[in-house]
Short mmCIF file of C-alpha atoms in Angstrom, two decimals:
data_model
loop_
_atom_site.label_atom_id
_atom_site.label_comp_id
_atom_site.label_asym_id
_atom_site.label_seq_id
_atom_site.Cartn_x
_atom_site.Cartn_y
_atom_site.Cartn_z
CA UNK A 1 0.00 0.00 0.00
CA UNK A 2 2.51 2.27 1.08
CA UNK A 3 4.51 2.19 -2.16
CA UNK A 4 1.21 2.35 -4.35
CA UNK A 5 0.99 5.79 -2.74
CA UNK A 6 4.02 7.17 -2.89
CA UNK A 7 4.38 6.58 -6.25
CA UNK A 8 1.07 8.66 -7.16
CA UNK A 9 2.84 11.40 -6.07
CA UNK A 10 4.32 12.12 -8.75
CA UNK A 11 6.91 9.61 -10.16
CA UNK A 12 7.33 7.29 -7.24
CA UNK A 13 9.81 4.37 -6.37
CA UNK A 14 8.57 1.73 -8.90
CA UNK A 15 11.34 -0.82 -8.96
CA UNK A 16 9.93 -2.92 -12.50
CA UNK A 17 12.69 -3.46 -14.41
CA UNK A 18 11.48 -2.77 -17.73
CA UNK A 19 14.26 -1.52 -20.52
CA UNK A 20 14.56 2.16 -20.19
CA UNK A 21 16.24 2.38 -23.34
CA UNK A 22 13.38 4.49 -25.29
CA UNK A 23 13.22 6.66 -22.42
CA UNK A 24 14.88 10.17 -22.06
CA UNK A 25 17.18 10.96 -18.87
CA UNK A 26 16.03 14.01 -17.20
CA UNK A 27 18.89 15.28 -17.58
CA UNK A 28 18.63 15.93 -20.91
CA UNK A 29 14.77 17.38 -21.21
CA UNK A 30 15.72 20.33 -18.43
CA UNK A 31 19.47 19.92 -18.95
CA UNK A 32 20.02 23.16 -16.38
CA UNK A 33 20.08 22.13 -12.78
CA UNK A 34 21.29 23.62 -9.26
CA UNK A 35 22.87 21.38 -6.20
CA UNK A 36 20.88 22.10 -3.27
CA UNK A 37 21.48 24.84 -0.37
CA UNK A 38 23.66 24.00 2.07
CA UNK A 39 22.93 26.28 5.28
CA UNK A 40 25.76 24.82 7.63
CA UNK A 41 23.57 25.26 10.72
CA UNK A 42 20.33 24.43 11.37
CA UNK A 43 19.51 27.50 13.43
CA UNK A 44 18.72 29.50 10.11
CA UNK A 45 15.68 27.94 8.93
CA UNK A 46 12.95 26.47 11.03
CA UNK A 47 8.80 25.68 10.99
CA UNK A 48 8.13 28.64 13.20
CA UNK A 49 9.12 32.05 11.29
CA UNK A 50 8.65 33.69 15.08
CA UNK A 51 11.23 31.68 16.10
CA UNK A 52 13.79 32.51 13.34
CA UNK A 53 13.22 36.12 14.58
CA UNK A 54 14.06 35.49 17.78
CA UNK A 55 17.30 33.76 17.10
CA UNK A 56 18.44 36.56 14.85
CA UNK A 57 18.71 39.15 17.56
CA UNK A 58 19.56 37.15 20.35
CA UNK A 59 22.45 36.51 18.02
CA UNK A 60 22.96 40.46 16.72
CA UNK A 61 22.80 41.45 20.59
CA UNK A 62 25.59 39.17 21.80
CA UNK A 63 28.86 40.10 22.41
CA UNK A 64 32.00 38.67 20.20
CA UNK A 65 32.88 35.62 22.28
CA UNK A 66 29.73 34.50 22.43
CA UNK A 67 28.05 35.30 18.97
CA UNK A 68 30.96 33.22 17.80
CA UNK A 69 29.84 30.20 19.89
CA UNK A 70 26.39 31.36 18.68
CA UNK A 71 27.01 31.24 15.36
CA UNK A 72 28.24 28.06 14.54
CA UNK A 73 31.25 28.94 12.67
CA UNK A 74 32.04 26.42 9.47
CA UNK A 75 35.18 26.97 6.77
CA UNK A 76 32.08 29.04 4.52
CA UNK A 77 30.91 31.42 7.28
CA UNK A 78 31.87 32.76 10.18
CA UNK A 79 30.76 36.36 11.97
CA UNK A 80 33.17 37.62 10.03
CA UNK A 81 32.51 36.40 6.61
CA UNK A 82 31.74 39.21 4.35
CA UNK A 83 29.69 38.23 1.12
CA UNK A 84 27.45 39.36 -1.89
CA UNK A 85 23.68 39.72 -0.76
CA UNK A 86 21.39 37.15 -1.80
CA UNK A 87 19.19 38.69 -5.22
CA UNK A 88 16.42 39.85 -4.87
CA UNK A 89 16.58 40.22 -0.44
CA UNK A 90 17.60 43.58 0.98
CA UNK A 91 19.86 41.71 3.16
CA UNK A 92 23.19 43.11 4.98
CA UNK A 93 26.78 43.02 3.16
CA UNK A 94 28.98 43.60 5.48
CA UNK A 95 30.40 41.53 8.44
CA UNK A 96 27.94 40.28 10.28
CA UNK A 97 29.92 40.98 13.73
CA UNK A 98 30.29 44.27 12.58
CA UNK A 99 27.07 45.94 11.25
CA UNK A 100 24.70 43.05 11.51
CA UNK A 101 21.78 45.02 10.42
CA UNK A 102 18.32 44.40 11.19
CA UNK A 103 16.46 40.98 10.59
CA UNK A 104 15.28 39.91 7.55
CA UNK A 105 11.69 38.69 6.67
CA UNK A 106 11.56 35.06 6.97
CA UNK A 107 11.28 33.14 3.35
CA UNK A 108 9.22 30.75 2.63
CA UNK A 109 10.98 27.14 1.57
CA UNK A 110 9.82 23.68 0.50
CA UNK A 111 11.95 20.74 2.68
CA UNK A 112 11.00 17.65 0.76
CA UNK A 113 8.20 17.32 -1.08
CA UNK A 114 5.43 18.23 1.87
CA UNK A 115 7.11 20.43 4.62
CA UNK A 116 7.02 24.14 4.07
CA UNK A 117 9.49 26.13 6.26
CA UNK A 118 10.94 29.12 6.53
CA UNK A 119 15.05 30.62 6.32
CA UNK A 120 16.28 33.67 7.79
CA UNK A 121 17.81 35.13 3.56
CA UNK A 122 20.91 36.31 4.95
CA UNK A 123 24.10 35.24 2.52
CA UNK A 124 26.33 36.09 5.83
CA UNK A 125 24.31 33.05 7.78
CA UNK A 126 24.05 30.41 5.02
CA UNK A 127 27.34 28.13 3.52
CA UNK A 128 25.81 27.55 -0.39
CA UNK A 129 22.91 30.05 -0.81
CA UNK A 130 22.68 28.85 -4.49
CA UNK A 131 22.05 32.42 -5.57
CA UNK A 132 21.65 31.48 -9.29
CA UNK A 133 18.30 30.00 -7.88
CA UNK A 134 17.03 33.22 -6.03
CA UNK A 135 17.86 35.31 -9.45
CA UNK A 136 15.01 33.27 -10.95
CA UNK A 137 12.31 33.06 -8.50
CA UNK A 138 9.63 34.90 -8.90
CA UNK A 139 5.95 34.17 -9.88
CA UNK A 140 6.30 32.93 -12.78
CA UNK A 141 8.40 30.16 -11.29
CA UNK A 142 8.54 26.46 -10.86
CA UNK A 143 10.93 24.26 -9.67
CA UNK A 144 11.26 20.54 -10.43
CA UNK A 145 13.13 18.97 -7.11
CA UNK A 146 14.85 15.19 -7.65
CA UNK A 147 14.58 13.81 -4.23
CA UNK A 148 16.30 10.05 -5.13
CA UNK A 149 17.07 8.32 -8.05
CA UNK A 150 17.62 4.67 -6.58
CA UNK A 151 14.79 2.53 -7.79
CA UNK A 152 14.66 0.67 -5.00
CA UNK A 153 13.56 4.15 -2.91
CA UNK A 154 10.07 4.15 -1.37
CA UNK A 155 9.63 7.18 -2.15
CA UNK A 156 8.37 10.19 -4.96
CA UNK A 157 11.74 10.76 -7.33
CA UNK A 158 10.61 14.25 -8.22
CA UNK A 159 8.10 16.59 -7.24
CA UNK A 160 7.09 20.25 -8.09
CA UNK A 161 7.17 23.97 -6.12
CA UNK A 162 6.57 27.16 -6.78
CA UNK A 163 8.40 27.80 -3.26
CA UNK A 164 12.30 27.86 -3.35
CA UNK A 165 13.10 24.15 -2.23
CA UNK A 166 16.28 23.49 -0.18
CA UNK A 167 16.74 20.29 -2.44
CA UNK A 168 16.68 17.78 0.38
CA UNK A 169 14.58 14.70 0.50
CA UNK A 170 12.89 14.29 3.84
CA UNK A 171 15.43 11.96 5.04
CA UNK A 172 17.87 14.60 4.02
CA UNK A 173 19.21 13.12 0.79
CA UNK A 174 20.77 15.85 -1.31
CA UNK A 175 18.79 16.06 -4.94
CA UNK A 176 19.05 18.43 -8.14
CA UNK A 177 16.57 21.44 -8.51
CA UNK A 178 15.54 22.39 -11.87
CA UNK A 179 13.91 25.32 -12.81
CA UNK A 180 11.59 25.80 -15.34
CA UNK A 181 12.72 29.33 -16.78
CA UNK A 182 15.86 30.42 -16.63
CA UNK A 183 15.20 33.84 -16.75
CA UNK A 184 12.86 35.54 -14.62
CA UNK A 185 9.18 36.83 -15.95
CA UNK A 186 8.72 33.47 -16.84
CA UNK A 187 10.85 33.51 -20.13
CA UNK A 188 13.29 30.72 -22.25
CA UNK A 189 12.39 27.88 -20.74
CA UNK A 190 14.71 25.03 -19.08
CA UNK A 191 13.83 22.51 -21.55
CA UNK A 192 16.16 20.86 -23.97
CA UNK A 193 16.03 23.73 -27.28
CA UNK A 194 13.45 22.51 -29.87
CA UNK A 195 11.56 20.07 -27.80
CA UNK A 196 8.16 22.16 -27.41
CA UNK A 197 8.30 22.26 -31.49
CA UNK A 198 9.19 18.62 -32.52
CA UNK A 199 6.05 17.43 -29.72
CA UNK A 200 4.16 19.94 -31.36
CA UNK A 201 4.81 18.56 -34.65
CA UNK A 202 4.88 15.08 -33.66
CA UNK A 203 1.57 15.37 -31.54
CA UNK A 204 -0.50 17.94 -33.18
CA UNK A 205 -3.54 19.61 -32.05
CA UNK A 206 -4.69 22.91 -31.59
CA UNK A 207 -4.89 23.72 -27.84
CA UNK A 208 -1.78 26.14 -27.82
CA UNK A 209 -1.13 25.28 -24.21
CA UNK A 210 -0.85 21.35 -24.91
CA UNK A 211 3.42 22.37 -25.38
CA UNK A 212 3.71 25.59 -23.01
CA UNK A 213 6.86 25.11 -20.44
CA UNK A 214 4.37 24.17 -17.90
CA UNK A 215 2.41 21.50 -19.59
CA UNK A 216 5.86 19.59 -20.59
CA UNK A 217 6.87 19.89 -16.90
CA UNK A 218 3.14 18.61 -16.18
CA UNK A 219 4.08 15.65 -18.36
CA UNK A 220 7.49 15.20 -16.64
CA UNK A 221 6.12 14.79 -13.21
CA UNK A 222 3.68 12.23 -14.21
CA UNK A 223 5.50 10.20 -16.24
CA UNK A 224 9.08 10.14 -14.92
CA UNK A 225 10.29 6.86 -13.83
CA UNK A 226 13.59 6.42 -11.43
CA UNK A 227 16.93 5.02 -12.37
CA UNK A 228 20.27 3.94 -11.25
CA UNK A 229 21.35 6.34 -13.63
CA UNK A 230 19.05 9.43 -12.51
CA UNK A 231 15.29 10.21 -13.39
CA UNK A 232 14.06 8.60 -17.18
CA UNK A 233 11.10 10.41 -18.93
CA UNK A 234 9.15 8.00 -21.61
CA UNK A 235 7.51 10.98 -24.36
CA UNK A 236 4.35 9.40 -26.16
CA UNK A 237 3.92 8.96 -30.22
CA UNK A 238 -0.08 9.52 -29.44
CA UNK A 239 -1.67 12.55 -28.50
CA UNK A 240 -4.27 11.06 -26.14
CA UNK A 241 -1.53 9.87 -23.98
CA UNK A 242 -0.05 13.10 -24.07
CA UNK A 243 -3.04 15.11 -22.83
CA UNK A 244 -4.00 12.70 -20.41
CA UNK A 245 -0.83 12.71 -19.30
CA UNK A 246 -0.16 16.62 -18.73
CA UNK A 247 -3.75 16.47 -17.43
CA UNK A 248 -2.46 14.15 -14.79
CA UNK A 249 0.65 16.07 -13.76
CA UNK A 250 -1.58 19.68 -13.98
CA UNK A 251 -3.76 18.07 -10.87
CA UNK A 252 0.03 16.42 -9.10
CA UNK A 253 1.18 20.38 -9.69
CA UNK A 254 -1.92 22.02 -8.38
CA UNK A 255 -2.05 19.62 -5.17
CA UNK A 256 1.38 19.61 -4.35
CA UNK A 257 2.13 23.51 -4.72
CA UNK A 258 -1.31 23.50 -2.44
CA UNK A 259 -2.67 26.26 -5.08
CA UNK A 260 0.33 28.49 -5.83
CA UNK A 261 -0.02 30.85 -8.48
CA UNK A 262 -3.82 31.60 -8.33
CA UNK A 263 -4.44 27.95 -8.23
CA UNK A 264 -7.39 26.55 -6.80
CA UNK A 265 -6.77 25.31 -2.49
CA UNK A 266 -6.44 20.84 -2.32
CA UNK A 267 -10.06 20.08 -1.12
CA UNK A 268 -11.45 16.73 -0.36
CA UNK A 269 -14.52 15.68 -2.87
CA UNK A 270 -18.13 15.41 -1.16
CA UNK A 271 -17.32 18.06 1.55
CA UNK A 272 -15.45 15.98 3.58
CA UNK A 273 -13.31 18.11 5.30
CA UNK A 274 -10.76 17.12 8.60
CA UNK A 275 -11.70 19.26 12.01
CA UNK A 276 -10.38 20.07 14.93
CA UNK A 277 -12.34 17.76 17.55
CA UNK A 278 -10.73 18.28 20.46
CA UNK A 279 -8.22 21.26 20.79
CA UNK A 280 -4.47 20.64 20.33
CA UNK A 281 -2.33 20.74 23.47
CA UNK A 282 0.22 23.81 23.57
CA UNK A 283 3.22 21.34 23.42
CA UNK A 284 1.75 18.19 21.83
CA UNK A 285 4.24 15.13 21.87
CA UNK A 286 2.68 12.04 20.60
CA UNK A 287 0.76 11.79 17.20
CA UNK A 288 -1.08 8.30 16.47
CA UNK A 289 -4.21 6.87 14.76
CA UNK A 290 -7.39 5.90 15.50
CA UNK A 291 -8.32 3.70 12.40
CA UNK A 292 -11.91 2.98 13.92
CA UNK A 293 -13.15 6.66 13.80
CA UNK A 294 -10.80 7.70 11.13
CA UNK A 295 -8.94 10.77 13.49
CA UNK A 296 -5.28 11.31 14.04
CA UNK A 297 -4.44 11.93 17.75
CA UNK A 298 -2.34 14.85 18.77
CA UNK A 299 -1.73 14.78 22.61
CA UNK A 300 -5.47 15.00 24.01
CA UNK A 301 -6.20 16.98 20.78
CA UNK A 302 -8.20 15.39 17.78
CA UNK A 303 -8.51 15.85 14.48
CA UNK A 304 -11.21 14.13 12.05
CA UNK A 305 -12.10 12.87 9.84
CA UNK A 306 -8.52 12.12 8.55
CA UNK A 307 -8.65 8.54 5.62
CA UNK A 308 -6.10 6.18 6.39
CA UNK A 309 -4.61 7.43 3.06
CA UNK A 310 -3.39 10.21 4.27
CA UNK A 311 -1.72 8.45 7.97
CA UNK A 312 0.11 5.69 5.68
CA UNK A 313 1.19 7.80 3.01
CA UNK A 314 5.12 7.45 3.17
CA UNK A 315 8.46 8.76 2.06
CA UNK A 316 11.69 6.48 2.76
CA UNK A 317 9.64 4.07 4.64
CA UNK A 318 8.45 6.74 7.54
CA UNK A 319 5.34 8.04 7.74
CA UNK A 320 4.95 12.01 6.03
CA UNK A 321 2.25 12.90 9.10
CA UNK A 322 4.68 11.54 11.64
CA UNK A 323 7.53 13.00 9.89
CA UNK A 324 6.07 16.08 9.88
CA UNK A 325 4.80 16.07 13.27
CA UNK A 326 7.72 15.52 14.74
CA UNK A 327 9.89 18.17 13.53
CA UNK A 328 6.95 21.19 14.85
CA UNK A 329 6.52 18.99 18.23
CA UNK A 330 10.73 19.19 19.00
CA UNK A 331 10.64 23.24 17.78
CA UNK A 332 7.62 24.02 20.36
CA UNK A 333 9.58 22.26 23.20
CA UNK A 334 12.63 23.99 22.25
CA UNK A 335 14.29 20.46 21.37
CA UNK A 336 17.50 20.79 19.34
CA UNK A 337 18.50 18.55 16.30
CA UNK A 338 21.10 15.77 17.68
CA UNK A 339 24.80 17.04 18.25
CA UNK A 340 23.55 20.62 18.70
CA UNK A 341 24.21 22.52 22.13
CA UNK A 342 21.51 22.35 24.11
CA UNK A 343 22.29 26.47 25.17
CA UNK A 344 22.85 27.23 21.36
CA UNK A 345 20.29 29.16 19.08
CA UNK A 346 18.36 25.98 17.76
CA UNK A 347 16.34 26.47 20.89
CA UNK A 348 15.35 29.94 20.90
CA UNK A 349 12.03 30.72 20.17
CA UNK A 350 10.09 28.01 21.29
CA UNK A 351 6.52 29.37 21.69
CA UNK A 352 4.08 26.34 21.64
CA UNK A 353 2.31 25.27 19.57
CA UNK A 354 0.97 27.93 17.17
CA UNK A 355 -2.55 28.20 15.53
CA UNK A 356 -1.10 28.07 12.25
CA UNK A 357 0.77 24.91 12.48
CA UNK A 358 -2.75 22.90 12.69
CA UNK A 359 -4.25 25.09 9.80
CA UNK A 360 -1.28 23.50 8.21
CA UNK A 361 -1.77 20.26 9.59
CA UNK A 362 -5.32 20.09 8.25
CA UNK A 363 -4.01 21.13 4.66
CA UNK A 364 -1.35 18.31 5.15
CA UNK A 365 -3.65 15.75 5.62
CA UNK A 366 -6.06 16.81 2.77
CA UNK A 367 -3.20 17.18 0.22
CA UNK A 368 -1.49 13.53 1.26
CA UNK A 369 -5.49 11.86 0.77
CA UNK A 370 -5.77 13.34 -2.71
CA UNK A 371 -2.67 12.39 -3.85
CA UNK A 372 -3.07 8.90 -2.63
CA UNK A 373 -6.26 9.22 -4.95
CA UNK A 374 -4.10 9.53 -8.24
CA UNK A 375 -2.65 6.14 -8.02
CA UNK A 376 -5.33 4.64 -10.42
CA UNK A 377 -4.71 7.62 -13.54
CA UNK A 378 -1.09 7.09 -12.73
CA UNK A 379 -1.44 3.23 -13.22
CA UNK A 380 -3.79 3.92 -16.88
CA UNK A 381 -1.04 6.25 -17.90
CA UNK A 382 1.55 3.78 -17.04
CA UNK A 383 -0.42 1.20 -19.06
CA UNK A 384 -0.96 3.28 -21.84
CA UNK A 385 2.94 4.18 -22.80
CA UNK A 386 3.48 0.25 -22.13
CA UNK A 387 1.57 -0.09 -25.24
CA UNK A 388 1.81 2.31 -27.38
CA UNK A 389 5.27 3.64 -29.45
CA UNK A 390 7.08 6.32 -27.92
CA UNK A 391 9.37 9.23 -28.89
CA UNK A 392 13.25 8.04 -27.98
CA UNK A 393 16.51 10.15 -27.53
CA UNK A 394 17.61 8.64 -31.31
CA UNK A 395 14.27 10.23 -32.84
CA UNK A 396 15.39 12.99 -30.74
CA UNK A 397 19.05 13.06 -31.58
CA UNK A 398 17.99 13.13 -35.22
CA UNK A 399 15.46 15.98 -35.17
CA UNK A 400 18.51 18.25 -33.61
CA UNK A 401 17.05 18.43 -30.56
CA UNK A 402 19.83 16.09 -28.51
CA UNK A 403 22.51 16.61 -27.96
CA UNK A 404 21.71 19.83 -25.89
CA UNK A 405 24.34 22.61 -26.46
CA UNK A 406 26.25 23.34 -23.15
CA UNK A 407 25.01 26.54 -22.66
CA UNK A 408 22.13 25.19 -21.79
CA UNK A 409 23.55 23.73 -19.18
CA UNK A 410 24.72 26.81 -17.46
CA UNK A 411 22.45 29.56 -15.84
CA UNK A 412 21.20 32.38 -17.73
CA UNK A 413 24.85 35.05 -17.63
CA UNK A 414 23.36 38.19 -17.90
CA UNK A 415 20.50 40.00 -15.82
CA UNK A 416 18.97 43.04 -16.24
CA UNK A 417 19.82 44.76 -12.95
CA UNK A 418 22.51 45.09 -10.39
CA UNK A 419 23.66 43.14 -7.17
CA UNK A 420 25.10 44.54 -4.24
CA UNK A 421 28.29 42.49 -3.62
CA UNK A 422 30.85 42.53 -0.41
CA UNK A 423 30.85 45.68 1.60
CA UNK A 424 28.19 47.06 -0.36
CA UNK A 425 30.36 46.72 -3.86
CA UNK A 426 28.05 46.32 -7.12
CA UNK A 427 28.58 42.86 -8.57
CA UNK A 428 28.91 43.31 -12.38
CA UNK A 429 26.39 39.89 -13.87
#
């Protein structure tokens, strides 16, 4: 059961070990990708944006023995460090034990495929910012986030955010994050140079959003299939397949970027809805199931109805509710990760349990049941390119289309604006 749902959504672990020869690595269909940030402490980003506050100016107030200890020092950053600021954040240049400035607004980030945090978007505080990523986000943007690429993973291989993803699995496995546009405003897409055209060509039709950017990223997140080698995309000789297909990954987009972009909110069919039954305790520690009346248990709180879908839907082999839970239950008892000091800044902020945490958790639990509830298209669309032909890299390779030019592989080198660099020096893009 558990690997039925993971792989609805959005290319899960399937382990069959059909040839992937006529397939297309990922690789080459959005040929530019990003590693993923690197903070080098965990004190920077968090579930509670109140609590990121906090930690900033207990840190800014200290004095220079102890925002050292503070800080968390790594060969990257130190008080010291003096870097470019991150685009697009009106963040401080100079040394941070000098003119620390005042605290930035707390980003929003996607951890994984389901857990949306926040980070203090300070280049002084983080190790590998990725700033080539931040030049790009904007509204207009989507980002395509490999979370394994081991068949034998539980887990989804790839899933989709409009938020700026960190680019780690939820057992922490690093992963590449492709954009879609490598510009911002939403222009020259990330996709291998003539691809749109020959599917066009190949396809037909005259819906002129059936080949947009976004519907060939649709396509990608339904139909790619894990590797050894990395993610494999199969592209369909039949237009039905195709639009069923990019029909398919439009509904994984919408649920898992919970509406982003004007996008209609995940809501269960029928009305069915999860409430609170019994309010949450302020510093909840236990989470379990009641299968008989269909409610997940959160200290002496209650929430139902929640389907048993959405409890057993996994990632890795661990439960996403539990995972989740867990994290938000060890920030409101001011718990730090494992090797942290227990006097550091990983345990500033605690403030309970906060109301918006169980709006989340009700939004959680809806998304996870609707996704479980793609597993039968997902298995149709699977049957469907088992039988019929499909476009391979040598049709591909002939059209012009592969090999990509290695350009393509590089971000966009030229922006239309400037960036302050170290000490409040322009950077020249």
């Amino acid at each position: 059961m558990a690997a039925r749902r993971t792989a609805a959504a959005g290319s899960g672990g399937d382990t069959e070990s059909s040839p992937l020869d006529p397939f297309v690595p990922l690789d080459e269909l959005m040929p530019w990708s990003v590693r993923p940030l690197r903070t080098g402490r965990a004190w920077v980003s968090g579930p509670d944006p109140v609590a990121l506050r906090a930690r900033w100016e207990r840190l800014a107030a200290a004095d220079a023995a102890e925002q050292e200890r503070l800080f968390a020092p790594t060969r990257s950053r130190t008080p010291h460090t003096s870097v470019a600021a991150l685009p697009g954040q009106s963040t401080g240049t100079a040394r941070f034990a000098r003119t620390p400035g005042p605290c930035p607004d707390p980003v929003r980030i996607l951890h994984g495929p389901y857990d949306e945090q926040w980070l203090l978007p300070d280049h002084r505080l983080i190790d590998a910012a990725r700033p080539e990523l931040w030049r790009v986000a904007d509204e207009q943007q989507l980002f395509a986030v490999e979370h394994s690429c081991a068949p034998e993973d539980s887990g989804p291989a790839l899933s989709v955010t409009a938020l700026l993803p960190d680019g780690h699995s939820p057992a922490g496995r690093p992963g590449r994050i492709r954009p879609l546009y490598r510009r911002p405003g939403g222009t020259e897409p990330n996709l291998a140079p003539g691809l749109p055209e020959l599917l066009r060509e190949r396809l037909g039709g005259t819906d002129p959003d059936a080949f947009a950017p976004e519907a060939v990223l649709a396509w990608i997140l339904a139909a790619a299939r894990p590797a050894a080698t990395g993610l494999h995309v199969p592209l369909p000789a039949d237009a039905e397949v195709w639009s069923s297909g990019v029909a398919l990954g439009r509904e994984l987009l919408r649920l898992q970027s919970r509406g982003a972009r004007g996008g209609e909110r995940p809501r269960l069919p029928g009305g069915l809805r999860p409430y609170v039954r019994a309010a949450l305790p302020a510093r909840p520690t236990e989470l379990s199931y009641d299968a008989g009346d269909e409610a997940l248990v959160v200290g002496d709180g209650r929430i139902s109805p929640v389907p048993a879908a959405a409890w057993e839907f996994t990632v890795g082999g661990v439960r996403v509710l539990e995972l989740w839970f867990g994290r938000r239950a060890a920030a409101a008892a001011g718990r730090v990760p494992e090797g942290a000091a227990p006097d550091g800044l990983d345990a500033v902020g605690a403030r309970g349990w906060p109301r918006e945490w169980t709006s989340e958790l009700l939004e959680l639990i809806t998304v996870l049941a609707l996704l479980d509830g793609t597993a039968g298209p997902r298995e149709e669309l699977r049957a469907a390119l088992a039988a019929g032909p499909l476009i391979g890299p040598a049709e591909l390779r002939a059209a012009g289309v592969l090999p990509v030019p290695s350009s393509a592989r590089r971000p966009a080198s030229v922006l239309g604006h400037q960036e302050e660099g170290p000490e409040g020096q322009f950077a020249l893009l």
